[in-house]
PDB file of C-alpha atoms in Angstrom:
ATOM      1  CA  UNK D   1      51.004  16.561 -33.406  1.00 59.00           C
ATOM      2  CA  UNK D   2      48.688  16.471 -36.390  1.00 71.00           C
ATOM      3  CA  UNK D   3      44.913  16.757 -36.095  1.00 72.00           C
ATOM      4  CA  UNK D   4      44.676  13.007 -36.747  1.00 78.00           C
ATOM      5  CA  UNK D   5      47.091  12.265 -33.890  1.00 76.00           C
ATOM      6  CA  UNK D   6      45.055  14.435 -31.509  1.00 77.00           C
ATOM      7  CA  UNK D   7      41.807  12.718 -32.539  1.00 81.00           C
ATOM      8  CA  UNK D   8      43.389   9.294 -31.946  1.00 82.00           C
ATOM      9  CA  UNK D   9      44.589  10.455 -28.525  1.00 82.00           C
ATOM     10  CA  UNK D  10      41.040  11.558 -27.655  1.00 87.00           C
ATOM     11  CA  UNK D  11      39.490   8.156 -28.469  1.00 90.00           C
ATOM     12  CA  UNK D  12      40.332   6.545 -25.075  1.00 88.00           C
ATOM     13  CA  UNK D  13      38.979   9.578 -23.208  1.00 89.00           C
ATOM     14  CA  UNK D  14      35.723   9.451 -25.160  1.00 92.00           C
ATOM     15  CA  UNK D  15      35.392   5.676 -24.764  1.00 92.00           C
ATOM     16  CA  UNK D  16      36.004   5.686 -20.998  1.00 90.00           C
ATOM     17  CA  UNK D  17      33.882   8.778 -20.429  1.00 91.00           C
ATOM     18  CA  UNK D  18      30.851   7.502 -22.311  1.00 93.00           C
ATOM     19  CA  UNK D  19      31.267   3.978 -20.897  1.00 93.00           C
ATOM     20  CA  UNK D  20      30.108   5.289 -17.518  1.00 93.00           C
ATOM     21  CA  UNK D  21      27.206   7.287 -18.938  1.00 94.00           C
ATOM     22  CA  UNK D  22      26.148   4.368 -21.138  1.00 94.00           C
ATOM     23  CA  UNK D  23      25.970   1.824 -18.310  1.00 94.00           C
ATOM     24  CA  UNK D  24      24.007   4.201 -16.090  1.00 94.00           C
ATOM     25  CA  UNK D  25      21.496   4.976 -18.831  1.00 95.00           C
ATOM     26  CA  UNK D  26      21.000   1.277 -19.623  1.00 95.00           C
ATOM     27  CA  UNK D  27      20.722   0.368 -15.941  1.00 92.00           C
ATOM     28  CA  UNK D  28      20.400  -3.034 -14.350  1.00 92.00           C
ATOM     29  CA  UNK D  29      22.226  -4.596 -11.409  1.00 93.00           C
ATOM     30  CA  UNK D  30      25.951  -3.998 -11.125  1.00 93.00           C
ATOM     31  CA  UNK D  31      26.414  -7.614 -12.229  1.00 95.00           C
ATOM     32  CA  UNK D  32      24.606  -6.883 -15.513  1.00 95.00           C
ATOM     33  CA  UNK D  33      26.809  -3.837 -16.124  1.00 95.00           C
ATOM     34  CA  UNK D  34      30.165  -5.497 -15.536  1.00 96.00           C
ATOM     35  CA  UNK D  35      29.272  -8.800 -17.224  1.00 96.00           C
ATOM     36  CA  UNK D  36      28.150  -6.942 -20.351  1.00 95.00           C
ATOM     37  CA  UNK D  37      31.587  -5.341 -20.415  1.00 95.00           C
ATOM     38  CA  UNK D  38      33.345  -8.656 -19.773  1.00 96.00           C
ATOM     39  CA  UNK D  39      31.570 -10.456 -22.629  1.00 97.00           C
ATOM     40  CA  UNK D  40      32.560  -7.837 -25.205  1.00 97.00           C
ATOM     41  CA  UNK D  41      36.090  -7.654 -23.765  1.00 96.00           C
ATOM     42  CA  UNK D  42      36.487 -11.421 -24.283  1.00 97.00           C
ATOM     43  CA  UNK D  43      35.122 -11.293 -27.861  1.00 97.00           C
ATOM     44  CA  UNK D  44      37.465  -8.426 -28.767  1.00 96.00           C
ATOM     45  CA  UNK D  45      40.376 -10.247 -27.136  1.00 96.00           C
ATOM     46  CA  UNK D  46      39.727 -13.362 -29.231  1.00 97.00           C
ATOM     47  CA  UNK D  47      39.584 -11.206 -32.369  1.00 96.00           C
ATOM     48  CA  UNK D  48      42.881  -9.503 -31.523  1.00 95.00           C
ATOM     49  CA  UNK D  49      44.491 -12.889 -30.846  1.00 95.00           C
ATOM     50  CA  UNK D  50      43.769 -14.154 -34.354  1.00 95.00           C
ATOM     51  CA  UNK D  51      45.055 -10.908 -35.881  1.00 94.00           C
ATOM     52  CA  UNK D  52      48.212 -10.412 -33.782  1.00 91.00           C
ATOM     53  CA  UNK D  53      48.870 -14.049 -32.719  1.00 92.00           C
ATOM     54  CA  UNK D  54      51.063 -13.265 -29.687  1.00 91.00           C
ATOM     55  CA  UNK D  55      53.297 -15.903 -28.119  1.00 92.00           C
ATOM     56  CA  UNK D  56      51.446 -16.855 -24.931  1.00 93.00           C
ATOM     57  CA  UNK D  57      54.290 -17.280 -22.432  1.00 94.00           C
ATOM     58  CA  UNK D  58      53.790 -18.079 -18.709  1.00 94.00           C
ATOM     59  CA  UNK D  59      54.944 -14.543 -17.839  1.00 94.00           C
ATOM     60  CA  UNK D  60      52.355 -13.084 -20.217  1.00 95.00           C
ATOM     61  CA  UNK D  61      49.560 -15.163 -18.683  1.00 96.00           C
ATOM     62  CA  UNK D  62      50.653 -14.312 -15.130  1.00 96.00           C
ATOM     63  CA  UNK D  63      50.953 -10.565 -15.741  1.00 95.00           C
ATOM     64  CA  UNK D  64      47.692 -10.489 -17.698  1.00 94.00           C
ATOM     65  CA  UNK D  65      45.861 -12.485 -15.015  1.00 95.00           C
ATOM     66  CA  UNK D  66      46.993 -10.216 -12.172  1.00 96.00           C
ATOM     67  CA  UNK D  67      46.163  -7.132 -14.241  1.00 94.00           C
ATOM     68  CA  UNK D  68      42.738  -8.525 -15.168  1.00 95.00           C
ATOM     69  CA  UNK D  69      41.899  -9.414 -11.563  1.00 96.00           C
ATOM     70  CA  UNK D  70      42.840  -5.878 -10.507  1.00 96.00           C
ATOM     71  CA  UNK D  71      40.567  -4.445 -13.203  1.00 95.00           C
ATOM     72  CA  UNK D  72      37.608  -6.579 -12.090  1.00 96.00           C
ATOM     73  CA  UNK D  73      37.939  -5.514  -8.459  1.00 97.00           C
ATOM     74  CA  UNK D  74      38.323  -1.908  -9.564  1.00 96.00           C
ATOM     75  CA  UNK D  75      35.343  -1.745 -11.919  1.00 96.00           C
ATOM     76  CA  UNK D  76      32.935  -3.710  -9.674  1.00 96.00           C
ATOM     77  CA  UNK D  77      33.509  -1.420  -6.684  1.00 96.00           C
ATOM     78  CA  UNK D  78      33.502   1.679  -8.879  1.00 96.00           C
ATOM     79  CA  UNK D  79      30.125   0.722 -10.340  1.00 95.00           C
ATOM     80  CA  UNK D  80      28.777  -0.018  -6.845  1.00 95.00           C
ATOM     81  CA  UNK D  81      29.868   3.443  -5.726  1.00 95.00           C
ATOM     82  CA  UNK D  82      27.746   5.061  -8.470  1.00 93.00           C
ATOM     83  CA  UNK D  83      24.600   4.107  -6.575  1.00 91.00           C
ATOM     84  CA  UNK D  84      26.054   5.351  -3.280  1.00 92.00           C
ATOM     85  CA  UNK D  85      27.534   8.765  -4.139  1.00 91.00           C
ATOM     86  CA  UNK D  86      26.726   9.317  -7.833  1.00 91.00           C
ATOM     87  CA  UNK D  87      28.826   9.411 -11.004  1.00 93.00           C
ATOM     88  CA  UNK D  88      29.743  13.100 -10.705  1.00 91.00           C
ATOM     89  CA  UNK D  89      31.440  12.470  -7.351  1.00 91.00           C
ATOM     90  CA  UNK D  90      32.731   8.963  -8.031  1.00 93.00           C
ATOM     91  CA  UNK D  91      34.655   9.620 -11.232  1.00 93.00           C
ATOM     92  CA  UNK D  92      36.908  12.555 -10.262  1.00 93.00           C
ATOM     93  CA  UNK D  93      37.734  10.878  -6.947  1.00 93.00           C
ATOM     94  CA  UNK D  94      38.376   7.535  -8.661  1.00 93.00           C
ATOM     95  CA  UNK D  95      40.543   9.000 -11.427  1.00 91.00           C
ATOM     96  CA  UNK D  96      42.387  11.206  -8.923  1.00 92.00           C
ATOM     97  CA  UNK D  97      43.191   8.264  -6.652  1.00 93.00           C
ATOM     98  CA  UNK D  98      44.319   6.208  -9.641  1.00 91.00           C
ATOM     99  CA  UNK D  99      46.627   9.005 -10.808  1.00 89.00           C
ATOM    100  CA  UNK D 100      48.175   9.288  -7.350  1.00 91.00           C
ATOM    101  CA  UNK D 101      48.560   5.522  -7.037  1.00 91.00           C
ATOM    102  CA  UNK D 102      50.047   4.880 -10.474  1.00 89.00           C
ATOM    103  CA  UNK D 103      52.380   7.878 -10.151  1.00 88.00           C
ATOM    104  CA  UNK D 104      53.726   6.671  -6.790  1.00 90.00           C
ATOM    105  CA  UNK D 105      54.136   3.092  -8.032  1.00 89.00           C
ATOM    106  CA  UNK D 106      55.926   4.362 -11.146  1.00 86.00           C
ATOM    107  CA  UNK D 107      58.186   6.695  -9.187  1.00 87.00           C
ATOM    108  CA  UNK D 108      59.051   4.365  -6.313  1.00 90.00           C
ATOM    109  CA  UNK D 109      58.845   0.854  -7.785  1.00 87.00           C
ATOM    110  CA  UNK D 110      59.741   1.459 -11.437  1.00 85.00           C
ATOM    111  CA  UNK D 111      61.989   4.510 -10.823  1.00 86.00           C
ATOM    112  CA  UNK D 112      60.310   6.585 -13.539  1.00 81.00           C
ATOM    113  CA  UNK D 113      61.220   9.841 -11.759  1.00 87.00           C
ATOM    114  CA  UNK D 114      65.004  10.016 -11.906  1.00 87.00           C
ATOM    115  CA  UNK D 115      65.821  13.711 -11.396  1.00 90.00           C
ATOM    116  CA  UNK D 116      64.876  16.609  -9.147  1.00 91.00           C
ATOM    117  CA  UNK D 117      62.666  18.320 -11.754  1.00 89.00           C
ATOM    118  CA  UNK D 118      60.556  15.187 -12.194  1.00 89.00           C
ATOM    119  CA  UNK D 119      60.098  14.837  -8.446  1.00 92.00           C
ATOM    120  CA  UNK D 120      59.179  18.518  -8.010  1.00 92.00           C
ATOM    121  CA  UNK D 121      56.703  18.364 -10.891  1.00 91.00           C
ATOM    122  CA  UNK D 122      55.347  15.016  -9.746  1.00 90.00           C
ATOM    123  CA  UNK D 123      54.862  16.012  -6.108  1.00 92.00           C
ATOM    124  CA  UNK D 124      53.229  19.274  -7.221  1.00 93.00           C
ATOM    125  CA  UNK D 125      50.880  17.250  -9.431  1.00 91.00           C
ATOM    126  CA  UNK D 126      49.958  14.939  -6.554  1.00 92.00           C
ATOM    127  CA  UNK D 127      49.137  17.927  -4.336  1.00 94.00           C
ATOM    128  CA  UNK D 128      46.859  19.362  -7.048  1.00 93.00           C
ATOM    129  CA  UNK D 129      45.109  16.007  -7.439  1.00 92.00           C
ATOM    130  CA  UNK D 130      44.561  15.568  -3.693  1.00 93.00           C
ATOM    131  CA  UNK D 131      43.088  19.086  -3.442  1.00 94.00           C
ATOM    132  CA  UNK D 132      40.900  18.308  -6.470  1.00 93.00           C
ATOM    133  CA  UNK D 133      39.654  15.099  -4.843  1.00 92.00           C
ATOM    134  CA  UNK D 134      38.795  16.993  -1.662  1.00 91.00           C
ATOM    135  CA  UNK D 135      36.806  19.573  -3.645  1.00 92.00           C
ATOM    136  CA  UNK D 136      34.796  16.989  -5.586  1.00 91.00           C
ATOM    137  CA  UNK D 137      33.917  15.224  -2.318  1.00 87.00           C
ATOM    138  CA  UNK D 138      32.475  18.434  -0.833  1.00 87.00           C
ATOM    139  CA  UNK D 139      28.849  18.322   0.289  1.00 83.00           C
ATOM    140  CA  UNK D 140      26.887  21.186   1.802  1.00 79.00           C
ATOM    141  CA  UNK D 141      24.997  18.772   4.021  1.00 73.00           C
ATOM    142  CA  UNK D 142      27.448  18.001   6.813  1.00 62.00           C
ATOM    143  CA  UNK D 143      25.587  14.761   7.658  1.00 60.00           C
ATOM    144  CA  UNK D 144      27.081  12.585   4.946  1.00 67.00           C
ATOM    145  CA  UNK D 145      25.647   9.321   6.214  1.00 73.00           C
ATOM    146  CA  UNK D 146      26.655   5.699   5.734  1.00 81.00           C
ATOM    147  CA  UNK D 147      26.351   5.767   1.928  1.00 87.00           C
ATOM    148  CA  UNK D 148      29.087   8.377   1.626  1.00 88.00           C
ATOM    149  CA  UNK D 149      31.440   6.516   3.963  1.00 89.00           C
ATOM    150  CA  UNK D 150      30.806   3.195   2.228  1.00 93.00           C
ATOM    151  CA  UNK D 151      31.280   4.844  -1.175  1.00 93.00           C
ATOM    152  CA  UNK D 152      34.645   6.308  -0.152  1.00 93.00           C
ATOM    153  CA  UNK D 153      35.849   2.901   1.108  1.00 95.00           C
ATOM    154  CA  UNK D 154      34.692   1.234  -2.103  1.00 96.00           C
ATOM    155  CA  UNK D 155      36.511   3.883  -4.153  1.00 95.00           C
ATOM    156  CA  UNK D 156      39.766   3.478  -2.238  1.00 96.00           C
ATOM    157  CA  UNK D 157      39.789  -0.309  -2.757  1.00 97.00           C
ATOM    158  CA  UNK D 158      38.609   0.175  -6.356  1.00 96.00           C
ATOM    159  CA  UNK D 159      41.493   2.522  -7.078  1.00 94.00           C
ATOM    160  CA  UNK D 160      43.989   0.018  -5.659  1.00 96.00           C
ATOM    161  CA  UNK D 161      42.550  -2.526  -8.102  1.00 95.00           C
ATOM    162  CA  UNK D 162      42.937  -0.128 -11.026  1.00 93.00           C
ATOM    163  CA  UNK D 163      46.514   0.676  -9.981  1.00 92.00           C
ATOM    164  CA  UNK D 164      47.258  -3.068 -10.061  1.00 93.00           C
ATOM    165  CA  UNK D 165      45.557  -3.258 -13.486  1.00 92.00           C
ATOM    166  CA  UNK D 166      47.851  -0.519 -14.806  1.00 88.00           C
ATOM    167  CA  UNK D 167      51.051  -1.597 -13.025  1.00 90.00           C
ATOM    168  CA  UNK D 168      51.364  -5.349 -13.561  1.00 92.00           C
ATOM    169  CA  UNK D 169      51.967  -5.112 -17.348  1.00 90.00           C
ATOM    170  CA  UNK D 170      54.948  -2.840 -16.638  1.00 87.00           C
ATOM    171  CA  UNK D 171      56.182  -5.118 -13.864  1.00 91.00           C
ATOM    172  CA  UNK D 172      56.150  -8.098 -16.266  1.00 92.00           C
ATOM    173  CA  UNK D 173      57.477  -6.030 -19.227  1.00 88.00           C
ATOM    174  CA  UNK D 174      54.466  -6.863 -21.387  1.00 88.00           C
ATOM    175  CA  UNK D 175      53.487  -5.215 -24.685  1.00 82.00           C
ATOM    176  CA  UNK D 176      50.059  -3.668 -25.262  1.00 84.00           C
ATOM    177  CA  UNK D 177      48.822  -5.898 -28.080  1.00 91.00           C
ATOM    178  CA  UNK D 178      50.218  -9.079 -26.484  1.00 93.00           C
ATOM    179  CA  UNK D 179      48.185  -8.341 -23.352  1.00 93.00           C
ATOM    180  CA  UNK D 180      44.762  -7.984 -24.972  1.00 94.00           C
ATOM    181  CA  UNK D 181      43.778 -11.661 -25.322  1.00 96.00           C
ATOM    182  CA  UNK D 182      45.077 -13.175 -22.060  1.00 96.00           C
ATOM    183  CA  UNK D 183      43.868 -10.132 -20.122  1.00 96.00           C
ATOM    184  CA  UNK D 184      40.396 -10.461 -21.645  1.00 96.00           C
ATOM    185  CA  UNK D 185      40.257 -14.135 -20.604  1.00 97.00           C
ATOM    186  CA  UNK D 186      41.296 -13.195 -17.061  1.00 96.00           C
ATOM    187  CA  UNK D 187      38.692 -10.415 -16.906  1.00 96.00           C
ATOM    188  CA  UNK D 188      35.862 -12.668 -18.119  1.00 97.00           C
ATOM    189  CA  UNK D 189      36.672 -15.557 -15.761  1.00 97.00           C
ATOM    190  CA  UNK D 190      37.275 -13.315 -12.733  1.00 97.00           C
ATOM    191  CA  UNK D 191      34.103 -11.310 -13.371  1.00 96.00           C
ATOM    192  CA  UNK D 192      32.095 -14.527 -13.713  1.00 95.00           C
ATOM    193  CA  UNK D 193      33.420 -15.844 -10.395  1.00 95.00           C
ATOM    194  CA  UNK D 194      33.038 -12.598  -8.421  1.00 94.00           C
ATOM    195  CA  UNK D 195      29.539 -11.830  -9.732  1.00 93.00           C
ATOM    196  CA  UNK D 196      28.276 -15.347  -9.067  1.00 91.00           C
ATOM    197  CA  UNK D 197      28.566 -14.668  -5.316  1.00 88.00           C
ATOM    198  CA  UNK D 198      25.890 -11.970  -5.626  1.00 87.00           C
ATOM    199  CA  UNK D 199      22.386 -13.104  -4.623  1.00 84.00           C
ATOM    200  CA  UNK D 200      20.107 -13.203  -7.669  1.00 82.00           C
ATOM    201  CA  UNK D 201      23.022 -12.078  -9.844  1.00 80.00           C
ATOM    202  CA  UNK D 202      21.068 -12.306 -13.131  1.00 87.00           C
ATOM    203  CA  UNK D 203      24.408 -12.760 -14.906  1.00 88.00           C
ATOM    204  CA  UNK D 204      22.914 -13.367 -18.334  1.00 89.00           C
ATOM    205  CA  UNK D 205      19.653 -11.441 -18.062  1.00 93.00           C
ATOM    206  CA  UNK D 206      18.458  -9.010 -20.753  1.00 95.00           C
ATOM    207  CA  UNK D 207      20.214  -6.074 -19.072  1.00 95.00           C
ATOM    208  CA  UNK D 208      23.527  -7.905 -19.361  1.00 95.00           C
ATOM    209  CA  UNK D 209      23.195  -8.190 -23.134  1.00 96.00           C
ATOM    210  CA  UNK D 210      22.100  -4.553 -23.357  1.00 96.00           C
ATOM    211  CA  UNK D 211      25.178  -3.551 -21.374  1.00 96.00           C
ATOM    212  CA  UNK D 212      27.348  -5.008 -24.109  1.00 96.00           C
ATOM    213  CA  UNK D 213      27.100  -1.439 -25.428  1.00 96.00           C
ATOM    214  CA  UNK D 214      29.105  -0.468 -22.342  1.00 94.00           C
ATOM    215  CA  UNK D 215      31.638  -3.119 -23.295  1.00 94.00           C
ATOM    216  CA  UNK D 216      31.938  -1.617 -26.780  1.00 96.00           C
ATOM    217  CA  UNK D 217      32.836   1.753 -25.201  1.00 94.00           C
ATOM    218  CA  UNK D 218      35.488   0.058 -23.048  1.00 93.00           C
ATOM    219  CA  UNK D 219      36.885  -1.916 -25.996  1.00 93.00           C
ATOM    220  CA  UNK D 220      37.189   1.271 -28.063  1.00 93.00           C
ATOM    221  CA  UNK D 221      39.023   2.966 -25.185  1.00 91.00           C
ATOM    222  CA  UNK D 222      41.290  -0.028 -24.514  1.00 88.00           C
ATOM    223  CA  UNK D 223      42.362  -0.457 -28.140  1.00 91.00           C
ATOM    224  CA  UNK D 224      42.491   3.317 -28.586  1.00 88.00           C
ATOM    225  CA  UNK D 225      45.055   3.769 -25.818  1.00 86.00           C
ATOM    226  CA  UNK D 226      47.313   1.151 -27.436  1.00 87.00           C
ATOM    227  CA  UNK D 227      47.111   2.948 -30.802  1.00 84.00           C
ATOM    228  CA  UNK D 228      47.612   6.328 -29.145  1.00 82.00           C
ATOM    229  CA  UNK D 229      50.657   5.195 -27.158  1.00 76.00           C
ATOM    230  CA  UNK D 230      52.245   3.810 -30.327  1.00 79.00           C
ATOM    231  CA  UNK D 231      51.617   6.996 -32.330  1.00 80.00           C
ATOM    232  CA  UNK D 232      51.870   9.760 -29.717  1.00 73.00           C
ATOM    233  CA  UNK D 233      53.983   8.162 -27.002  1.00 70.00           C
ATOM    234  CA  UNK D 234      52.917   7.144 -23.505  1.00 65.00           C
ATOM    235  CA  UNK D 235      53.203  10.650 -21.999  1.00 63.00           C
ATOM    236  CA  UNK D 236      50.768  12.233 -24.458  1.00 68.00           C
ATOM    237  CA  UNK D 237      48.490   9.194 -24.750  1.00 72.00           C
ATOM    238  CA  UNK D 238      48.249   8.738 -20.987  1.00 70.00           C
ATOM    239  CA  UNK D 239      47.669  12.430 -20.305  1.00 71.00           C
ATOM    240  CA  UNK D 240      44.915  12.991 -22.861  1.00 78.00           C
ATOM    241  CA  UNK D 241      43.135   9.780 -21.850  1.00 79.00           C
ATOM    242  CA  UNK D 242      42.584  11.349 -18.402  1.00 77.00           C
ATOM    243  CA  UNK D 243      40.119  13.769 -20.014  1.00 83.00           C
ATOM    244  CA  UNK D 244      37.569  10.960 -19.611  1.00 88.00           C
ATOM    245  CA  UNK D 245      36.911  12.355 -16.136  1.00 90.00           C
ATOM    246  CA  UNK D 246      35.565  15.564 -17.679  1.00 90.00           C
ATOM    247  CA  UNK D 247      33.108  13.666 -19.896  1.00 91.00           C
ATOM    248  CA  UNK D 248      31.886  11.282 -17.191  1.00 92.00           C
ATOM    249  CA  UNK D 249      31.587  13.949 -14.493  1.00 91.00           C
ATOM    250  CA  UNK D 250      29.753  16.497 -16.633  1.00 90.00           C
ATOM    251  CA  UNK D 251      27.650  13.655 -18.022  1.00 92.00           C
ATOM    252  CA  UNK D 252      26.660  12.720 -14.489  1.00 92.00           C
ATOM    253  CA  UNK D 253      25.548  16.278 -13.834  1.00 91.00           C
ATOM    254  CA  UNK D 254      23.865  17.124 -17.142  1.00 91.00           C
ATOM    255  CA  UNK D 255      22.844  13.800 -18.735  1.00 93.00           C
ATOM    256  CA  UNK D 256      22.066  11.710 -15.653  1.00 92.00           C
ATOM    257  CA  UNK D 257      20.735  14.803 -13.827  1.00 90.00           C
ATOM    258  CA  UNK D 258      22.315  13.978 -10.482  1.00 90.00           C
ATOM    259  CA  UNK D 259      21.065  16.301  -7.743  1.00 85.00           C
ATOM    260  CA  UNK D 260      23.697  18.821  -6.670  1.00 88.00           C
ATOM    261  CA  UNK D 261      23.476  22.295  -5.202  1.00 89.00           C
ATOM    262  CA  UNK D 262      25.011  25.158  -7.234  1.00 91.00           C
ATOM    263  CA  UNK D 263      27.883  25.359  -4.744  1.00 92.00           C
ATOM    264  CA  UNK D 264      28.564  21.613  -4.990  1.00 91.00           C
ATOM    265  CA  UNK D 265      28.601  21.862  -8.804  1.00 92.00           C
ATOM    266  CA  UNK D 266      31.191  24.660  -8.624  1.00 93.00           C
ATOM    267  CA  UNK D 267      33.338  22.602  -6.266  1.00 93.00           C
ATOM    268  CA  UNK D 268      33.061  19.508  -8.480  1.00 92.00           C
ATOM    269  CA  UNK D 269      34.022  21.379 -11.667  1.00 93.00           C
ATOM    270  CA  UNK D 270      36.952  23.085  -9.899  1.00 94.00           C
ATOM    271  CA  UNK D 271      38.066  19.725  -8.518  1.00 93.00           C
ATOM    272  CA  UNK D 272      37.901  18.119 -11.966  1.00 92.00           C
ATOM    273  CA  UNK D 273      40.045  20.915 -13.416  1.00 93.00           C
ATOM    274  CA  UNK D 274      42.679  20.347 -10.704  1.00 93.00           C
ATOM    275  CA  UNK D 275      42.640  16.551 -11.216  1.00 91.00           C
ATOM    276  CA  UNK D 276      43.096  16.972 -14.979  1.00 90.00           C
ATOM    277  CA  UNK D 277      45.865  19.541 -14.441  1.00 91.00           C
ATOM    278  CA  UNK D 278      47.610  17.119 -12.096  1.00 90.00           C
ATOM    279  CA  UNK D 279      47.236  14.332 -14.661  1.00 87.00           C
ATOM    280  CA  UNK D 280      48.807  16.543 -17.340  1.00 84.00           C
ATOM    281  CA  UNK D 281      51.738  17.341 -15.037  1.00 87.00           C
ATOM    282  CA  UNK D 282      52.272  13.638 -14.313  1.00 86.00           C
ATOM    283  CA  UNK D 283      52.191  12.970 -18.052  1.00 80.00           C
ATOM    284  CA  UNK D 284      54.980  15.525 -18.525  1.00 80.00           C
ATOM    285  CA  UNK D 285      57.176  13.670 -16.017  1.00 77.00           C
ATOM    286  CA  UNK D 286      57.073  10.462 -18.107  1.00 70.00           C
TER     287      UNK D 286
END
């Protein structure tokens, strides 16, 4: 890989990592944060449509809609969990659960692991990720309270949504660029519907427009992963994109100044290292 290829592969990780930090710094209700993302996602999708002009088949709309709905469920519950357990705990657990989920779906449903070496490497990776998740969830205070339990439930459902977001394009055999426009439409409409159930949702308040900066980060990451997969291949592009967990987790600790004891910080950093290592191993199996 050339230096340029590596830099392109890092774009999704940077976009996804700073997306989380950006939305937390801007603030607002969770509806402001996700609607800001959805607005930019739709605008970028329209732009890509006029450039690429994909053929909008029923299968493309169906796969994109299911993927977009999964993303909306995933991001809404992930953002809600930030206020319950913090970014530095949410992100490694979320990414770890997504890695486990997508790996199992790929191996079992799409038969991506076809030999003994892939299964050994894959199962070893899953064990590392699960241990990493357990470490990042460690708290010295044994009384974790209702916020922790609610946050863990939100994250589990959120991760299932993200697994659906990642899996449906493969299930419908859809290309990356073809997906961008119909998926963006599905994300905007679904987000609008889900957020409108929130009391005093403030869907188009000032904080929503400010959180369009969050949407820019997501758009950069989304388009970046398509470029990276085309240039570097899915294995490399997918693996390096998982480095977003390092940026978001350390950002939660050092930029957002989330309160953690020294021991909890050590556990979180160790857990992140294991989750990333597991993600790299899964990337090798592809």
